[in-house]
Short mmCIF file of C-alpha atoms and ligand atoms in Angstrom, two decimals:
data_model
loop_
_atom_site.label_atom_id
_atom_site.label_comp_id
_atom_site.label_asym_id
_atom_site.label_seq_id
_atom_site.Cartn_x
_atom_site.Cartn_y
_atom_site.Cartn_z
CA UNK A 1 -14.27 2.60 -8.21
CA UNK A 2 -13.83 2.90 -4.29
CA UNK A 3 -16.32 4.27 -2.38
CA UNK A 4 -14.49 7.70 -1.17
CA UNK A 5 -16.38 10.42 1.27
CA UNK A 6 -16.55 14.04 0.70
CA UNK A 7 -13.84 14.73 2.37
CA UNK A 8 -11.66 12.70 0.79
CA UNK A 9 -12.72 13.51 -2.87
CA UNK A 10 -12.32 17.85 -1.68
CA UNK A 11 -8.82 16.98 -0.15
CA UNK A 12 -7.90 14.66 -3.50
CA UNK A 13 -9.13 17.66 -5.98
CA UNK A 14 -7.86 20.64 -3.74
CA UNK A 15 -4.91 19.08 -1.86
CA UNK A 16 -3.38 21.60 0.77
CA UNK A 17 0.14 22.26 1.17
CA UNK A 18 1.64 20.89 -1.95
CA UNK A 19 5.21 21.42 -2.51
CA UNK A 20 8.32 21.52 -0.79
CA UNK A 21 9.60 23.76 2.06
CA UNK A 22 12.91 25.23 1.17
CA UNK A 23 15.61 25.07 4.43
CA UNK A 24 13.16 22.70 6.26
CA UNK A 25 13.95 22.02 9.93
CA UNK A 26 12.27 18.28 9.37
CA UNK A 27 12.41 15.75 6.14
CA UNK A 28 10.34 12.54 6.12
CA UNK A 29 10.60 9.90 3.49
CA UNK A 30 8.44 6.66 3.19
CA UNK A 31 7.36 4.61 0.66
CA UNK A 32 8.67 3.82 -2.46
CA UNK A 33 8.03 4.42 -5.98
CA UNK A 34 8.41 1.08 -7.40
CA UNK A 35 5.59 0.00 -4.97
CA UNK A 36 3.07 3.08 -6.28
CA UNK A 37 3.13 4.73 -3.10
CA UNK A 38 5.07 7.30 -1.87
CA UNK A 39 5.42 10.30 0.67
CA UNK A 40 8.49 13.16 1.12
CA UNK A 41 7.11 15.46 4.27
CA UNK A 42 8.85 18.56 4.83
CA UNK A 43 8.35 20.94 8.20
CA UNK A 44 9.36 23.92 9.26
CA UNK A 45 9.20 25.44 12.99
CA UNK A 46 8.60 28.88 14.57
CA UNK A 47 10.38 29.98 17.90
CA UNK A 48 8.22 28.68 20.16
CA UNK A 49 9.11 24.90 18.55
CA UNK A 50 5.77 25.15 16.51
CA UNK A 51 4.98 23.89 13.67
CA UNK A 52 4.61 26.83 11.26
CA UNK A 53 4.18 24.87 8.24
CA UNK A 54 4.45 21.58 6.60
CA UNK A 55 4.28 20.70 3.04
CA UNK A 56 4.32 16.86 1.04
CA UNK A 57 5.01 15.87 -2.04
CA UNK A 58 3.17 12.82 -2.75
CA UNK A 59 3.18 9.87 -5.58
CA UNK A 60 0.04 7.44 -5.47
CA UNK A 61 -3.40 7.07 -5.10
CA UNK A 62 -6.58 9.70 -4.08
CA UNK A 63 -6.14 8.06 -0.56
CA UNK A 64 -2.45 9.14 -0.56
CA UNK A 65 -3.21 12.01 -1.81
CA UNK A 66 -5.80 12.96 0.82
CA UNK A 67 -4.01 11.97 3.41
CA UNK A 68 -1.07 13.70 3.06
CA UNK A 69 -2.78 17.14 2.67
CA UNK A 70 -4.92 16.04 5.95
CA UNK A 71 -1.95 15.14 7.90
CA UNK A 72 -0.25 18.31 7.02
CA UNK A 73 -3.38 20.27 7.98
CA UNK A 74 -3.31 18.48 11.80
CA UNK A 75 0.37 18.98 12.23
CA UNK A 76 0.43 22.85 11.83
CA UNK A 77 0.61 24.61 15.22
CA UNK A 78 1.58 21.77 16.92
CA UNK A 79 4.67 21.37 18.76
CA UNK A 80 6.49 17.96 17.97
CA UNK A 81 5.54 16.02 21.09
CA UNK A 82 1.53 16.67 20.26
CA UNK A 83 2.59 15.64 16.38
CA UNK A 84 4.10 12.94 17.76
CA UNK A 85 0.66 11.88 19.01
CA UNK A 86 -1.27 12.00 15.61
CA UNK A 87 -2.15 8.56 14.52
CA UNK A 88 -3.22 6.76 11.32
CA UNK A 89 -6.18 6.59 12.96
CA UNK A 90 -6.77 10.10 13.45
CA UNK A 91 -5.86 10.90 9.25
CA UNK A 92 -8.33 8.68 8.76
CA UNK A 93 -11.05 9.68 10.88
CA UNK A 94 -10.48 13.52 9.67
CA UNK A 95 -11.35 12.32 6.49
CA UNK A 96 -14.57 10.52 7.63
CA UNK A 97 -12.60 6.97 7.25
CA UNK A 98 -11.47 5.22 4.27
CA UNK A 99 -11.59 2.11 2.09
CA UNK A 100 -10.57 -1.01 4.07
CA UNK A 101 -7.81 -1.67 0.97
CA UNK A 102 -6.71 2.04 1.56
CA UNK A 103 -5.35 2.67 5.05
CA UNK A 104 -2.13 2.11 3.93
CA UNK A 105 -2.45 5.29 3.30
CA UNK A 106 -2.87 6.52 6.28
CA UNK A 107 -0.22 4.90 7.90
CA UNK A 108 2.11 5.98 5.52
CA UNK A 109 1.26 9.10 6.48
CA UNK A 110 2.07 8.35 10.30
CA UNK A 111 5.40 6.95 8.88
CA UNK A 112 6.52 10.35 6.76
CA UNK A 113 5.62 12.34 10.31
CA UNK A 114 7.65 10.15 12.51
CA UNK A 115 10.45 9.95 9.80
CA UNK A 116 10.51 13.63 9.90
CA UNK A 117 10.76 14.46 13.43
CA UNK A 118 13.54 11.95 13.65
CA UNK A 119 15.24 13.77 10.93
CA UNK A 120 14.89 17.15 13.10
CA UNK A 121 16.02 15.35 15.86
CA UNK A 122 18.64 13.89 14.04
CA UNK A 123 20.17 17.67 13.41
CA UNK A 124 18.79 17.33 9.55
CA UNK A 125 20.84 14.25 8.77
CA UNK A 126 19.56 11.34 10.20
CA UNK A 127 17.38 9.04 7.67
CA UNK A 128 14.39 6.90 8.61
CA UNK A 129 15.59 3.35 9.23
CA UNK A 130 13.24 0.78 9.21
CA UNK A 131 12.92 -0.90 12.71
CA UNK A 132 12.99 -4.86 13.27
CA UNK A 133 13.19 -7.65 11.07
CA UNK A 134 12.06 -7.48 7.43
CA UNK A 135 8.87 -10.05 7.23
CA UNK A 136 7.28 -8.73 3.73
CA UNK A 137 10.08 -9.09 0.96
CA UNK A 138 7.47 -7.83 -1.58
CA UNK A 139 7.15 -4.54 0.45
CA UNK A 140 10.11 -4.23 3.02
CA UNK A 141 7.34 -4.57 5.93
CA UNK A 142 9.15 -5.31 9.43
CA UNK A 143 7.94 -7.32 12.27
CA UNK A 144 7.73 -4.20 14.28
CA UNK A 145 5.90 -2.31 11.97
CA UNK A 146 2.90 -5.28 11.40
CA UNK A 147 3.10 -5.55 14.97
CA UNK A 148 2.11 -1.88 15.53
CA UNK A 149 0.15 -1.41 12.77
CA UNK A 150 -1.96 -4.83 14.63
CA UNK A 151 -1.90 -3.59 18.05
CA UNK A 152 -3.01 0.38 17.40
CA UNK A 153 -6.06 -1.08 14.76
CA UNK A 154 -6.55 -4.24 16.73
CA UNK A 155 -5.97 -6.32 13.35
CA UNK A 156 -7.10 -9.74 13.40
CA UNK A 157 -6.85 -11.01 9.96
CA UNK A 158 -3.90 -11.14 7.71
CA UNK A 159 -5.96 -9.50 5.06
CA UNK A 160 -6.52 -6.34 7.54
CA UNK A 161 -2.62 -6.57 8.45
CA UNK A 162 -1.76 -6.20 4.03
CA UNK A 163 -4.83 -3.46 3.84
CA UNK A 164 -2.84 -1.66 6.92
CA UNK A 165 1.05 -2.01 5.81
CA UNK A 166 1.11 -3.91 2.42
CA UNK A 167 2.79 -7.00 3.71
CA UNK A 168 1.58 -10.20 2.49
CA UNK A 169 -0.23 -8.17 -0.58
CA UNK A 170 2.06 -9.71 -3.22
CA UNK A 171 3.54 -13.34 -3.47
CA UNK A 172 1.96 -13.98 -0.44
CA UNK A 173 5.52 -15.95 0.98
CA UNK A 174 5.29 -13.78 4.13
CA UNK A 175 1.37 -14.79 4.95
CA UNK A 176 2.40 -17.51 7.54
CA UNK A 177 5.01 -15.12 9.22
CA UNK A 178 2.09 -12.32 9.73
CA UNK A 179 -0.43 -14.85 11.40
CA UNK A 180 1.89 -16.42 13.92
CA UNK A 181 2.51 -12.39 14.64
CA UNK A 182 -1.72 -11.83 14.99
CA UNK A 183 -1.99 -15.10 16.88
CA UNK A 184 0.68 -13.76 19.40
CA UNK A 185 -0.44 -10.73 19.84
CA UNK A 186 -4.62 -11.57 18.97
CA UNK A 187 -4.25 -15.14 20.98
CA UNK A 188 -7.86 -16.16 20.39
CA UNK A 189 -9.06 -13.33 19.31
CA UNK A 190 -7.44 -14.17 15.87
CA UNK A 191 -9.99 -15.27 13.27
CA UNK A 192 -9.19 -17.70 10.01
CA UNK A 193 -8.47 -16.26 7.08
CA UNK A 194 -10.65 -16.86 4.39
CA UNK A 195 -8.20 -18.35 2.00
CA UNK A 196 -9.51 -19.95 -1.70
CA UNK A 197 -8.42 -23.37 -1.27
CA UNK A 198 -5.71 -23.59 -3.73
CA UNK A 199 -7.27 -26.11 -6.67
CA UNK A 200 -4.18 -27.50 -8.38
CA UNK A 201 -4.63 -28.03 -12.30
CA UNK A 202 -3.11 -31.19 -12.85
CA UNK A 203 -6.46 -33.54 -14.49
CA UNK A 204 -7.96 -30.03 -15.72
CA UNK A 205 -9.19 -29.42 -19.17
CA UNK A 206 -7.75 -26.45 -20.80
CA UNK A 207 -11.01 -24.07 -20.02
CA UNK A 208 -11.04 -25.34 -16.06
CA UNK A 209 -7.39 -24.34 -16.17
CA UNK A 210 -8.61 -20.60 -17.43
CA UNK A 211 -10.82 -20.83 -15.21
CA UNK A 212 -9.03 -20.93 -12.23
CA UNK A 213 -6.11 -18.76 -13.60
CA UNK A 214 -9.22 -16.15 -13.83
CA UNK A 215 -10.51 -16.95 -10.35
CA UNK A 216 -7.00 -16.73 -8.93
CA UNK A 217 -6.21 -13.14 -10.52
CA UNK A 218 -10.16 -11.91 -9.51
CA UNK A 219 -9.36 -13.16 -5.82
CA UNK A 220 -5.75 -12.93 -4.96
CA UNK A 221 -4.12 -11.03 -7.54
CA UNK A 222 -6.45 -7.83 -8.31
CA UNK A 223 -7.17 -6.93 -4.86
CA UNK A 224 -3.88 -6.53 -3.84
CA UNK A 225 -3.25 -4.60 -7.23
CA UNK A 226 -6.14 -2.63 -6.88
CA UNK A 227 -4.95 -1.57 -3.78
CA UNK A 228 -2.00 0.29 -5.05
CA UNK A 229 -3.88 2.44 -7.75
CA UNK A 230 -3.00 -0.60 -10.30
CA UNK A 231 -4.97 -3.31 -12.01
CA UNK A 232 -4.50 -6.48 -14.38
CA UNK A 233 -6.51 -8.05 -17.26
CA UNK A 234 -6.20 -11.64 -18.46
CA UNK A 235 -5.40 -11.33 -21.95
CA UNK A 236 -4.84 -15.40 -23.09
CA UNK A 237 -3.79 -18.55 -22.32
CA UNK A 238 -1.19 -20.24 -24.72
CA UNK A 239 -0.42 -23.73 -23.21
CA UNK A 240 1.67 -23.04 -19.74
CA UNK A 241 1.71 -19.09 -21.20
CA UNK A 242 -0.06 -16.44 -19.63
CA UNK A 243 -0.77 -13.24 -21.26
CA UNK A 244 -1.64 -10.91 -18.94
CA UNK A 245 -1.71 -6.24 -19.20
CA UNK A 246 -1.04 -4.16 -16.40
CA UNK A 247 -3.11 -1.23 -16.34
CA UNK A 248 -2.71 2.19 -13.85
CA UNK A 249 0.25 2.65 -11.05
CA UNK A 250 1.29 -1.08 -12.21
CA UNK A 251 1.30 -0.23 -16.02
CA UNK A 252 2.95 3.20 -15.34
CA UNK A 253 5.99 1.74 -12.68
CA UNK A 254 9.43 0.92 -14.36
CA UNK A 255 9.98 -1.84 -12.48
CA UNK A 256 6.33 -3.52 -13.39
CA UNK A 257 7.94 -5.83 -15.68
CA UNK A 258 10.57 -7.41 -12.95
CA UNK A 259 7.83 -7.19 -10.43
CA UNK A 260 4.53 -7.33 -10.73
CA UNK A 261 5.02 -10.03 -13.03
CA UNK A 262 6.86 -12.23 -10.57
CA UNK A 263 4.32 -11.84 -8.15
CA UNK A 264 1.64 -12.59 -10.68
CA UNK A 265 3.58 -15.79 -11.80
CA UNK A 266 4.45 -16.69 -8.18
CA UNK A 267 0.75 -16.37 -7.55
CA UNK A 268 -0.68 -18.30 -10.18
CA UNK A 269 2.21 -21.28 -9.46
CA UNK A 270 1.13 -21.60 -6.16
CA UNK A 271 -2.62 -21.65 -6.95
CA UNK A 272 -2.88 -23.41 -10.63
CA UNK A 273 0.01 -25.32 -11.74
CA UNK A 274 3.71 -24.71 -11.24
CA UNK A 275 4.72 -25.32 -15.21
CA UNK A 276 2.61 -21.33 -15.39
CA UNK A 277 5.16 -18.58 -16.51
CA UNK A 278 3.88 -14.97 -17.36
CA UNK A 279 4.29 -12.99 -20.27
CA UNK A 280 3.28 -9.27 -20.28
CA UNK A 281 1.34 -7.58 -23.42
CA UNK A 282 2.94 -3.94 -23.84
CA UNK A 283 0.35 -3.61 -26.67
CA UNK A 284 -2.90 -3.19 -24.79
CA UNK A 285 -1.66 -1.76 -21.39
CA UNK A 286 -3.44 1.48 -21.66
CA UNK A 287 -1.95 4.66 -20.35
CA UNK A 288 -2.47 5.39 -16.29
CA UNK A 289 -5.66 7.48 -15.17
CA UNK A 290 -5.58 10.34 -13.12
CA UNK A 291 -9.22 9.60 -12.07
CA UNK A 292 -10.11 8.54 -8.59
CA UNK A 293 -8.80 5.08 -7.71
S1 FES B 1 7.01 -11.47 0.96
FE1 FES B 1 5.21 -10.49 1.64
S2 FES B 1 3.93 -10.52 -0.06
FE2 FES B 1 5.79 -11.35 -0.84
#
């Protein structure tokens, strides 16, 4: 269970501004479903170029949740320029900060805003684009984007970098990319990550080789699960077979089978033994919660 403060727990029970505006003058659109997060941000202006109202409709976690009723909340009676200003920063300082593993949130927040006032200045038609070069496969996460999301939280790990933006939080393929991008930007500032040595299998017995497939889904797999509202169990080890159950956002998402499976597997190659392949068990993923995760 995260640690969540008061304010974040009132604005996940009694979210403001659910819902959609009809004839909006602004639509924002981030995230995507088959990641467990995301964000549609409507606005609507007064005369003066106010912001009379603004409503989300949100799919994730309590953070997302929280943060989209917050940002709506500092947008009203603003004009675009001083919306334009609100940071992911600022979401999650309202809220009396966040989780670590959670400001995704609030920069996906920051990316629905910007999204939208592009839109409006787009006459209504123009869709968010994603700016840059995509670095993070797993998540669509762009150079630019990890850049920013570095420089306005003065990131120095690649673990803060996937806790800000998601990138690097699934096979892990795109780590390398994100710390040349902290070391250019840190310089020495830049600490080591604290990565597991990877432990290859090969001379193992078979309960050292559970072992470390356990070890590898408690420290590289779960957090980055966790992190989206999911979770995974270790269900058993047949030979080079591993039986594993999605449970929350990862159980519940269509695309789980296709994806969170060949991160798992991806994960588990690169950190036990390359003969692993993965096998889900339907049987015992449980439903998703609605509790706070
Ligand atoms: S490419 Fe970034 S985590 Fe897979």
């Amino acid at each position: 269970m995260w640690e969540y403060t008061d304010k974040v727990r009132d604005h996940f029970f009694n979210p403001h501004n659910v819902g959609e505006i009809e004839n909006p003058d602004g639509v924002g659109e981030v995230g995507s479903l088959a990641c467990g997060d995301a964000l549609r941000l409507t606005f609507k202006l007064d005369k003066d170029g106010k912001i009379k109202d603004a409503k989300f409709k949100t799919f994730g976690c309590a953070s997302a949740i929280a943060t989209s009723s917050v940002l709506t909340e500092l947008i009203k009676g603003k004009t675009l320029d001083e919306a334009a200003k609100v940071t992911n920063k600022d979401i999650a300082d309202y809220l009396g900060g966040l989780p670590e593993q959670k400001m995704h949130c609030s920069v996906m927040g920051r990316e629905a805003l910007e999204a939208a006032i592009e839109n409006y200045q787009g006459g209504g038609k123009k869709k968010h684009e994603l700016e840059g070069n995509v670095v993070c496969t797993c998540f669509g996460v762009t150079d630019k984007e990890i850049e920013r999301v570095i420089r306005e939280n003065d990131l120095t790990t690649v673990e803060d970098v996937t806790n800000y933006c998601k990138a690097g939080g699934g096979c892990g393929g795109c780590r390398g990319e994100i710390e040349k991008i902290i070391d250019t930007i840190q310089g020495d500032k830049a600490k080591e990550m604290p990565v597991t040595a990877p432990r290859r299998a090969s001379g193992l017995t078979n309960i050292q080789k559970i072992q470390l497939i356990q070890q590898t889904i408690n420290e590289q797999i779960r957090p980055a699960l966790r992190a989206h509202g999911g979770n995974i169990e270790l269900i058993d080890v047949e030979g080079n077979k591993v039986i594993v159950a999605f449970r929350g956002m990862c159980a519940q998402c269509k695309l789980a089978e296709f994806t969170m499976k060949d991160v798992v597997e991806a994960k588990l190659r690169e950190f036990v033994t390359k003969e692993l392949f993965v096998e889900e068990d339907k049987e015992s993923a449980l439903q998703p919660h609605n509790h706070l995760e």
